[in-house]
Coordinates of C-alpha atoms in Angstrom, one line a residue:
R1 CA 121.2 98.0 146.2
R2 CA 123.4 100.9 145.0
G3 CA 126.0 98.1 143.6
L4 CA 122.9 96.2 141.8
Y5 CA 121.9 99.5 140.2
S6 CA 125.3 100.2 139.3
T7 CA 125.5 96.8 137.6
A8 CA 122.4 97.1 135.8
M9 CA 123.1 100.6 134.5
K10 CA 126.8 99.2 133.3
K11 CA 124.8 96.4 131.4
R12 CA 122.6 98.9 129.7
A13 CA 125.4 101.1 128.9
N14 CA 127.1 98.1 127.1
A15 CA 123.8 97.5 124.9
F16 CA 123.8 101.2 124.2
I17 CA 127.6 101.0 123.1
Y18 CA 126.9 98.1 120.8
A19 CA 123.9 99.8 119.3
V20 CA 126.0 103.0 118.6
I21 CA 128.6 101.1 116.9
V22 CA 126.2 99.0 114.8
T23 CA 124.4 102.0 113.9
L24 CA 127.4 103.8 112.4
G25 CA 126.3 101.9 109.3
G26 CA 123.2 104.2 109.3
F27 CA 125.6 107.2 109.3
I28 CA 127.6 105.7 106.3
F29 CA 124.2 105.3 104.5
G30 CA 123.1 108.7 105.2
L31 CA 126.2 110.2 104.0
D32 CA 126.3 108.2 100.7
A33 CA 122.6 108.6 100.1
S34 CA 123.0 112.6 100.5
V35 CA 126.6 113.3 99.3
I36 CA 125.6 112.1 95.7
S37 CA 122.9 115.0 95.6
G38 CA 125.9 117.7 95.4
T39 CA 127.6 115.8 92.6
V40 CA 124.7 115.7 90.1
R41 CA 125.6 119.0 88.3
F42 CA 129.3 118.0 88.2
I43 CA 129.0 114.6 86.9
T44 CA 126.2 115.6 84.5
K45 CA 128.5 118.1 82.8
E46 CA 131.8 115.9 83.1
F47 CA 130.4 112.7 81.4
G48 CA 127.4 114.3 79.4
L49 CA 124.8 112.7 81.1
N50 CA 120.7 112.6 80.3
D51 CA 118.2 112.7 82.7
M52 CA 117.8 108.9 82.7
Q53 CA 121.9 108.3 82.9
V54 CA 121.6 110.8 86.0
G55 CA 119.0 108.6 87.6
T56 CA 121.0 105.6 87.0
V57 CA 124.2 107.0 88.7
V58 CA 122.1 108.2 91.7
S59 CA 120.0 105.0 91.8
A60 CA 122.8 102.7 91.5
P61 CA 123.0 101.8 95.3
G62 CA 119.3 101.4 95.4
F63 CA 119.4 98.9 92.7
G64 CA 122.6 97.1 94.4
V65 CA 120.9 96.6 97.6
L66 CA 117.8 94.9 95.8
F67 CA 120.4 91.8 95.3
A68 CA 122.1 92.1 98.5
L69 CA 118.6 91.7 100.3
L70 CA 118.1 88.5 98.4
V71 CA 120.7 86.8 100.2
T72 CA 121.2 88.9 103.6
G73 CA 118.8 86.7 105.4
W74 CA 120.7 83.4 104.4
I75 CA 124.1 84.9 105.2
C76 CA 123.3 86.4 108.5
N77 CA 121.7 83.4 109.5
R78 CA 124.7 81.3 108.2
I79 CA 127.6 83.0 109.5
G80 CA 126.1 85.6 112.0
R81 CA 125.1 89.2 112.4
K82 CA 128.5 90.3 113.4
K83 CA 130.4 89.0 110.4
T84 CA 127.8 90.0 108.1
L85 CA 128.1 93.5 109.5
I86 CA 131.8 93.4 108.8
L87 CA 131.5 92.4 105.4
I88 CA 129.2 95.1 104.8
A89 CA 131.4 97.8 106.1
F90 CA 134.1 96.4 103.8
L91 CA 132.0 96.8 100.8
Y92 CA 131.1 100.3 101.8
L93 CA 135.0 101.0 102.2
V94 CA 135.8 99.7 98.6
S95 CA 132.8 101.5 97.1
A96 CA 133.9 104.9 98.4
V97 CA 137.3 104.7 97.2
T98 CA 136.4 103.3 93.6
S99 CA 133.5 105.9 93.3
A100 CA 135.9 108.9 93.9
L101 CA 138.4 107.3 91.6
A102 CA 135.6 106.4 88.8
P103 CA 137.4 107.2 85.3
N104 CA 133.9 107.0 83.6
Y105 CA 130.0 106.9 83.8
W106 CA 130.0 103.1 84.0
G107 CA 132.9 103.1 86.4
L108 CA 130.9 105.3 88.7
V109 CA 127.8 103.2 88.5
A110 CA 129.7 100.3 89.2
A111 CA 131.3 101.5 92.1
R112 CA 128.0 103.1 93.5
F113 CA 126.3 99.8 92.8
L114 CA 128.9 98.1 94.8
G115 CA 128.0 100.4 97.8
G116 CA 124.3 99.4 97.5
L117 CA 125.0 95.9 98.3
A118 CA 126.1 97.4 102.0
F119 CA 122.8 99.3 102.1
C120 CA 121.2 96.2 103.7
S121 CA 123.0 97.4 106.9
L122 CA 119.9 99.2 107.8
S123 CA 117.9 96.1 108.1
L124 CA 120.6 94.1 109.9
A125 CA 121.4 97.0 112.3
S126 CA 117.6 96.9 113.3
M127 CA 117.8 93.2 113.7
Y128 CA 121.0 93.1 115.8
I129 CA 119.6 95.6 118.0
G130 CA 116.2 94.3 118.6
E131 CA 117.9 91.0 119.6
I132 CA 120.3 92.8 122.2
A133 CA 118.1 95.5 123.6
P134 CA 115.9 95.5 126.8
P135 CA 112.3 95.7 126.0
D136 CA 111.8 99.2 127.5
W137 CA 114.8 100.4 125.5
R138 CA 114.2 98.8 122.2
G139 CA 112.7 101.7 120.7
K140 CA 115.2 104.1 121.5
L141 CA 118.2 101.9 120.5
V142 CA 116.7 101.1 117.3
S143 CA 116.0 104.4 116.6
I144 CA 119.6 105.4 116.9
N145 CA 119.9 104.0 113.5
Q146 CA 117.7 106.8 112.1
M147 CA 119.5 109.3 114.1
N148 CA 122.9 108.3 112.6
I149 CA 121.2 108.3 109.1
V150 CA 120.3 111.8 109.5
F151 CA 123.6 112.7 111.0
G152 CA 125.2 111.4 107.9
L153 CA 122.8 113.0 105.5
S154 CA 123.4 116.3 107.4
S155 CA 127.1 115.9 107.4
A156 CA 126.9 115.3 103.5
Y157 CA 124.8 118.4 102.9
F158 CA 127.5 120.4 105.1
I159 CA 130.3 118.8 103.2
N160 CA 128.8 119.6 99.6
Y161 CA 128.2 123.4 100.8
F162 CA 131.7 123.8 102.1
L163 CA 133.2 122.4 99.1
M164 CA 130.8 124.5 96.8
K165 CA 131.7 127.9 98.9
A166 CA 135.5 126.7 98.6
I167 CA 135.4 126.6 94.9
A168 CA 134.4 130.4 94.7
V169 CA 137.2 131.4 96.6
E170 CA 140.7 131.8 94.8
S171 CA 143.3 130.1 96.8
G172 CA 146.4 128.3 96.4
W173 CA 145.2 125.2 98.2
I174 CA 142.0 125.0 95.9
A175 CA 144.2 125.2 93.0
A176 CA 146.6 122.7 94.5
L177 CA 143.7 120.1 94.9
N178 CA 142.1 120.9 91.7
L179 CA 139.0 121.3 93.6
E180 CA 137.1 123.1 90.7
Q181 CA 137.3 120.2 88.4
N182 CA 137.3 117.3 91.2
A183 CA 134.8 118.6 93.6
W184 CA 132.5 115.6 93.1
R185 CA 135.2 113.2 93.6
Y186 CA 136.1 114.8 97.1
M187 CA 132.3 114.8 97.8
L188 CA 132.2 111.2 97.2
G189 CA 135.4 110.3 98.7
S190 CA 134.2 111.9 102.2
E191 CA 132.9 108.5 102.9
I192 CA 136.2 106.6 103.0
I193 CA 137.4 107.8 106.5
P194 CA 134.1 106.8 108.3
A195 CA 133.7 103.8 106.4
L196 CA 137.2 102.5 107.8
I197 CA 136.5 103.6 111.4
W198 CA 133.1 101.4 111.3
F199 CA 135.0 98.4 109.7
I200 CA 137.4 98.5 112.5
L201 CA 135.1 99.1 115.3
L202 CA 132.8 96.1 114.2
F203 CA 135.2 93.8 115.3
T204 CA 134.5 94.9 119.0
I205 CA 130.9 94.0 119.1
P206 CA 129.8 90.6 120.2
E207 CA 127.4 88.1 118.5
S208 CA 123.7 88.3 118.9
P209 CA 122.6 86.1 121.8
R210 CA 119.5 85.1 119.8
W211 CA 121.4 84.0 116.7
L212 CA 123.7 81.8 119.0
V213 CA 120.7 80.3 120.5
Y214 CA 119.3 79.9 117.0
R215 CA 122.5 77.9 116.1
G216 CA 122.5 75.9 119.4
R217 CA 125.3 77.6 121.0
L218 CA 123.7 78.1 124.4
E219 CA 126.6 78.5 126.4
E220 CA 128.1 81.4 124.3
A221 CA 124.6 83.1 124.1
K222 CA 124.5 83.1 128.1
R223 CA 128.2 84.5 128.4
M224 CA 127.0 87.2 125.7
M225 CA 123.8 88.0 127.7
Q226 CA 126.0 88.5 131.0
R227 CA 127.2 91.5 129.3
I228 CA 123.7 93.4 129.0
S229 CA 121.3 91.5 131.3
S230 CA 121.3 90.8 134.9
A231 CA 121.8 87.3 136.3
E232 CA 117.8 86.7 137.3
E233 CA 117.0 88.0 133.7
I234 CA 119.2 85.6 132.0
D235 CA 117.4 82.2 132.5
R236 CA 113.8 84.0 131.6
Q237 CA 115.2 85.5 128.5
M238 CA 116.9 82.2 127.2
Q239 CA 113.5 80.5 127.8
E240 CA 111.6 83.0 125.9
I241 CA 114.1 83.0 123.0
E242 CA 113.9 79.1 122.8
E243 CA 110.2 79.1 122.9
S244 CA 110.2 81.7 120.1
M245 CA 112.1 79.6 118.0
H246 CA 110.4 77.2 115.3
P247 CA 108.8 74.2 117.1
G248 CA 111.2 71.3 117.1
G249 CA 114.3 73.7 117.2
E250 CA 115.2 72.5 113.5
E251 CA 116.6 75.1 111.2
L252 CA 114.4 76.3 108.7
S253 CA 115.6 76.8 105.0
V254 CA 115.2 80.4 103.5
W255 CA 112.2 78.9 101.4
S256 CA 110.5 77.4 104.6
Q257 CA 111.0 80.9 106.4
L258 CA 109.2 82.6 103.6
R259 CA 106.2 80.0 103.7
E260 CA 106.2 80.5 107.5
L261 CA 106.0 84.1 107.0
L262 CA 103.2 84.0 104.6
S263 CA 101.3 81.6 106.7
P264 CA 98.1 82.4 108.6
R265 CA 99.6 83.1 112.0
M266 CA 102.1 85.5 110.4
R267 CA 99.5 87.3 108.3
T268 CA 98.9 90.5 110.5
A269 CA 102.8 91.1 111.0
A270 CA 103.3 90.5 107.2
V271 CA 100.6 92.9 106.3
I272 CA 101.9 95.7 108.7
G273 CA 105.7 95.0 107.3
A274 CA 104.3 95.1 103.5
L275 CA 102.3 98.6 104.0
I276 CA 104.7 100.4 105.9
A277 CA 107.6 99.4 103.7
A278 CA 105.6 100.7 100.5
V279 CA 104.5 103.7 102.0
Q280 CA 107.9 104.7 103.5
G281 CA 109.7 103.9 100.1
L282 CA 107.3 105.8 98.0
S283 CA 106.9 108.7 100.4
G284 CA 109.3 110.9 98.4
I285 CA 111.8 111.1 101.1
N286 CA 114.6 109.6 98.7
A287 CA 113.7 112.4 96.0
I288 CA 114.7 114.9 98.5
L289 CA 117.7 113.1 100.3
F290 CA 119.3 112.2 96.8
Y291 CA 118.3 115.3 94.8
A292 CA 118.1 118.1 97.3
P293 CA 120.0 120.8 95.8
T294 CA 118.4 120.0 92.3
L295 CA 115.0 120.3 94.1
F296 CA 115.6 123.3 95.9
E297 CA 116.9 125.0 92.5
Q298 CA 113.3 124.3 91.1
L299 CA 112.3 127.2 93.5
G300 CA 114.4 130.0 91.5
S301 CA 116.8 130.5 94.5
G302 CA 120.2 129.9 92.8
T303 CA 122.8 127.1 93.1
D304 CA 124.4 128.4 96.4
A305 CA 121.0 129.0 98.0
A306 CA 119.9 125.4 97.1
F307 CA 122.9 124.1 98.8
L308 CA 122.0 126.0 101.7
N309 CA 118.4 125.0 101.9
A310 CA 119.7 121.2 101.8
V311 CA 121.7 122.2 104.8
W312 CA 118.7 123.4 106.6
G313 CA 117.0 120.2 105.6
G314 CA 119.8 118.3 107.3
I315 CA 119.4 120.4 110.5
V316 CA 115.7 119.8 110.6
S317 CA 116.2 116.0 110.1
V318 CA 118.5 115.6 113.1
I319 CA 116.1 117.8 115.3
F320 CA 113.1 115.7 114.6
T321 CA 114.9 112.6 114.6
F322 CA 116.3 113.2 118.1
L323 CA 112.8 114.1 119.3
A324 CA 111.7 110.8 118.0
V325 CA 114.4 109.0 119.6
L326 CA 113.5 110.6 122.9
L327 CA 109.7 110.1 122.6
I328 CA 109.3 106.8 120.9
D329 CA 108.9 104.8 123.9
R330 CA 106.7 107.4 125.6
L331 CA 104.1 108.2 122.9
G332 CA 104.2 104.7 121.4
R333 CA 104.6 103.4 117.8
R334 CA 101.1 103.7 116.7
P335 CA 100.4 107.5 117.2
M336 CA 103.7 108.4 115.9
V337 CA 102.7 106.5 112.6
I338 CA 99.2 107.6 112.3
G339 CA 100.0 111.1 113.1
G340 CA 103.3 111.2 110.9
L341 CA 101.1 110.0 107.9
I342 CA 98.6 112.9 108.5
W343 CA 101.5 115.4 108.8
L344 CA 103.3 114.2 105.5
A345 CA 100.0 114.3 103.6
V346 CA 99.6 117.9 104.5
S347 CA 103.1 118.9 103.8
L348 CA 103.3 117.3 100.6
G349 CA 100.0 118.9 99.6
I350 CA 101.3 122.3 100.4
C351 CA 104.5 121.5 98.0
S352 CA 102.1 120.4 95.4
A353 CA 99.9 123.5 95.7
G354 CA 103.0 125.9 95.7
F355 CA 104.4 124.5 92.5
K356 CA 101.0 124.3 91.0
Q357 CA 100.5 128.2 91.4
A358 CA 104.1 128.8 90.1
R359 CA 104.3 130.8 86.8
Y360 CA 107.5 131.1 84.6
S361 CA 108.2 134.1 82.4
L362 CA 111.7 135.0 81.0
P363 CA 111.7 138.9 81.1
A364 CA 113.3 140.7 78.2
E365 CA 116.0 142.7 80.1
A366 CA 117.1 139.3 81.9
L367 CA 118.6 138.2 78.6
Q368 CA 121.3 141.0 79.1
T369 CA 122.4 139.6 82.3
L370 CA 122.7 135.9 81.6
P371 CA 126.3 134.4 81.5
E372 CA 128.4 135.0 78.1
K373 CA 128.0 131.1 77.3
V374 CA 124.2 131.2 77.1
N375 CA 123.0 131.7 73.7
A376 CA 120.7 134.7 74.5
E377 CA 119.7 135.4 70.9
A378 CA 118.0 131.8 70.8
L379 CA 116.2 132.6 74.0
R380 CA 114.6 135.8 72.8
P381 CA 111.4 134.4 71.3
L382 CA 110.9 133.1 75.0
A383 CA 111.2 136.7 76.4
G384 CA 107.7 137.6 78.0
V385 CA 106.0 134.5 77.2
E386 CA 104.5 132.9 80.3
F387 CA 104.4 129.3 81.1
K388 CA 102.4 127.5 83.6
S389 CA 104.4 124.7 84.6
D390 CA 108.1 124.2 85.5
F391 CA 108.4 121.2 82.9
A392 CA 106.7 123.3 80.3
Y393 CA 109.1 126.1 80.8
K394 CA 112.1 123.6 80.7
K395 CA 111.0 122.1 77.7
A396 CA 110.7 125.4 75.7
L397 CA 114.3 126.1 77.1
T398 CA 115.6 122.7 75.6
E399 CA 114.1 123.4 72.2
A400 CA 115.7 127.0 72.2
I401 CA 119.3 126.0 73.3
G402 CA 119.8 122.4 73.3
E403 CA 119.6 119.8 76.1
A404 CA 123.2 120.4 77.3
D405 CA 123.0 124.1 77.9
A406 CA 119.4 124.0 79.2
R407 CA 120.6 121.5 82.0
E408 CA 123.7 123.3 82.7
Y409 CA 122.1 126.7 83.0
E410 CA 118.7 125.6 84.4
S411 CA 119.1 127.0 87.6
I412 CA 119.8 130.6 86.8
L413 CA 117.1 130.4 83.8
I414 CA 114.5 129.2 86.4
Q415 CA 115.8 132.0 88.9
K416 CA 115.3 134.6 86.2
A417 CA 111.7 133.6 85.3
V418 CA 110.0 132.0 88.2
K419 CA 107.2 133.6 90.2
M420 CA 105.8 131.7 93.2
N421 CA 105.1 131.9 96.8
A422 CA 108.6 132.1 98.1
G423 CA 107.9 130.7 101.5
S424 CA 105.1 127.9 101.0
V425 CA 107.0 125.4 99.3
P426 CA 110.5 125.6 101.3
F427 CA 108.2 125.2 104.3
G428 CA 106.3 122.3 102.9
I429 CA 109.5 120.4 102.2
L430 CA 111.0 121.0 105.5
S431 CA 107.7 120.2 107.3
F432 CA 107.7 116.8 105.2
I433 CA 111.3 116.1 106.3
A434 CA 110.5 116.9 110.0
G435 CA 107.2 114.6 109.7
F436 CA 109.1 111.8 108.1
Q437 CA 112.0 111.9 110.6
F438 CA 109.7 112.0 113.6
S439 CA 107.4 109.2 112.2
I440 CA 107.7 106.2 109.6
G441 CA 111.5 106.9 109.2
P442 CA 112.4 105.7 112.5
V443 CA 109.4 103.8 113.7
M444 CA 109.4 101.3 110.5
W445 CA 112.8 99.9 111.7
V446 CA 111.7 99.6 115.4
L447 CA 108.7 97.7 114.1
F448 CA 110.8 95.5 111.9
S449 CA 112.6 94.5 114.9
E450 CA 109.8 93.7 117.0
I451 CA 106.9 92.0 114.7
F452 CA 108.9 89.0 113.6
P453 CA 109.9 85.9 115.7
T454 CA 113.7 85.1 116.0
S455 CA 113.3 81.9 113.6
L456 CA 112.1 84.0 110.9
R457 CA 113.5 87.5 111.2
G458 CA 116.7 86.7 109.4
V459 CA 114.7 86.3 106.1
A460 CA 111.7 88.6 107.5
I461 CA 113.4 91.9 107.9
P462 CA 115.6 91.6 104.8
A463 CA 112.4 90.8 102.8
F464 CA 110.3 93.7 103.9
A465 CA 113.5 95.9 103.7
F466 CA 113.5 94.7 100.0
I467 CA 110.3 96.3 99.5
V468 CA 111.4 99.5 101.1
S469 CA 114.3 99.2 98.8
I470 CA 112.7 98.7 95.5
M471 CA 110.1 101.3 95.9
S472 CA 113.1 103.8 97.1
W473 CA 115.0 102.8 93.9
L474 CA 112.3 103.6 91.5
I475 CA 112.0 107.2 93.1
Q476 CA 115.5 107.5 92.8
K477 CA 115.9 106.3 89.2
F478 CA 113.0 108.3 87.5
F479 CA 112.9 111.5 89.6
P480 CA 114.9 113.5 87.0
W481 CA 112.9 112.1 84.2
Q482 CA 109.7 112.8 86.2
L483 CA 111.0 116.5 86.9
A484 CA 111.7 117.3 83.3
N485 CA 108.4 115.7 82.1
M486 CA 105.7 115.6 84.8
G487 CA 106.8 118.7 86.9
A488 CA 107.1 119.3 90.5
A489 CA 103.4 119.6 91.2
S490 CA 102.3 116.2 89.9
I491 CA 105.2 114.5 91.5
F492 CA 104.2 116.0 95.1
L493 CA 100.7 115.1 94.5
F494 CA 101.6 111.5 94.2
Y495 CA 103.9 111.5 97.3
A496 CA 100.6 113.0 99.1
A497 CA 98.5 110.4 97.7
V498 CA 100.8 107.8 99.1
A499 CA 100.8 109.1 102.6
V500 CA 96.9 109.1 102.4
V501 CA 96.7 105.6 101.2
G502 CA 99.1 104.3 104.0
L503 CA 97.1 106.0 106.6
V504 CA 93.7 104.5 105.4
S505 CA 95.5 101.0 105.2
L506 CA 97.5 101.2 108.3
W507 CA 94.9 102.6 110.7
P508 CA 93.0 99.5 111.2
V509 CA 95.8 96.9 111.6
L510 CA 98.7 98.6 113.1
P511 CA 98.9 97.7 117.1
E512 CA 100.8 99.4 119.8
T513 CA 104.1 97.5 120.8
K514 CA 105.7 99.8 123.5
N515 CA 107.2 97.9 126.5
M516 CA 106.4 94.5 125.3
S517 CA 108.9 91.6 125.0
I518 CA 109.2 90.4 121.3
E519 CA 107.5 87.1 122.5
E520 CA 104.4 89.1 123.8
I521 CA 104.1 91.1 120.5
Q522 CA 104.3 87.8 118.5
L523 CA 101.6 86.4 120.7
A524 CA 99.4 89.7 120.3
L525 CA 99.9 89.6 116.3
E526 CA 98.8 85.9 116.2
K527 CA 95.7 86.5 118.2
R528 CA 95.0 89.4 115.6
A529 CA 95.4 87.1 112.7
N530 CA 92.9 84.4 114.2

């Protein structure tokens, strides 16, 4: 009996190891998504960018993944999950190298666009893990993807903070590396080593048994399942997998799979997938991930404190994602999503109210303490004038000293003028991060791995990931312009409204799926659709 227990644990350990390797792509995604946040002020100055150009650089990966997701389903069904993941890792590696060496604005956009083609690793990792994981471990293993994402984003914030502090130190090695002029290149280049490691490790994982069955390679599928399942489970799982295939066992084209996905029997799964994808993409998390220091600078805390606050955001992400991984198979998917959306709405409402109450007035004496390069005389007419919103104040600064100087010295000029509740907005932002990483952040990918049949998931998961990605791209692309023209209060109010709409929409349709096999989930959803 002890030997059987030891063998069973070894097989589960294999599934865990494969999941960890595959989800290293999530670490690289998190690193890529967040490390750019520290480069914004540097690339803006070096390449003379306006708000829309900054948005284009930051959102270029989000634009690239839209194209990748259009073909991801076809590629992973054609060549397999493993080979597709290896191709994705190679794209990450090339993107990291070319981003760090980018000679100009368009070169940087192109390099980051290439990296965006690899962002589909998130949907593919969920697909792969959902196909190898034991039912009672599926939630935990798929959630490792989110865990690695937050490890990546936290690492990015620490890297950025370390480099910013290093710039302020007069040292020979700083000068030798030309760190002050090339800090943003070192930030982006930090992705190279983990991308190379992931690329190598992916050669050690097996192919998905469900894909092997899908391609008619039954003996290979059984051999692979021997690594992760007991002998008595293999025959049962093989039967369930074959039954979940499209009737007749024929391979459906991409368009046929899309039509099947929109058929009446798949209606409930499609509605759930579309709703949670739209809510996650529009929730505002990407504004924080991709612009964390810029966002925290709006609080008037200064550049150093803004980078430090971003680090705290990363730490909160790690803690609450870890809790989600521990509890998702105990609490269940539905309570975490519904409770999380309430949590997000309240947190975002606090942020909106905090910015709404803020006032901006530049004291006359503050003009004497500004950096010498700032045209203090041009700012003198603004001294003592109170502005009721951040965007009105920044518009006045732009008119007074020009767009380039207003953007370069925005942090210190906000710091001198802002009067707001110092604790409410940071608390709201950190609470929002915690709520997201505990709920729809990891749970969405778990649901994607569960609610679609094997015959459709090669197209279904990338299709709904496409919805997430296009919403996320819109947030990333237009956030700098929104901040300059709408103000933070209106932006956070919109995000809060998205959470409320998501709560109302998902409440009546979202089922509980914990501890159910994929085939049992499919039957339950089909009954709901009927």
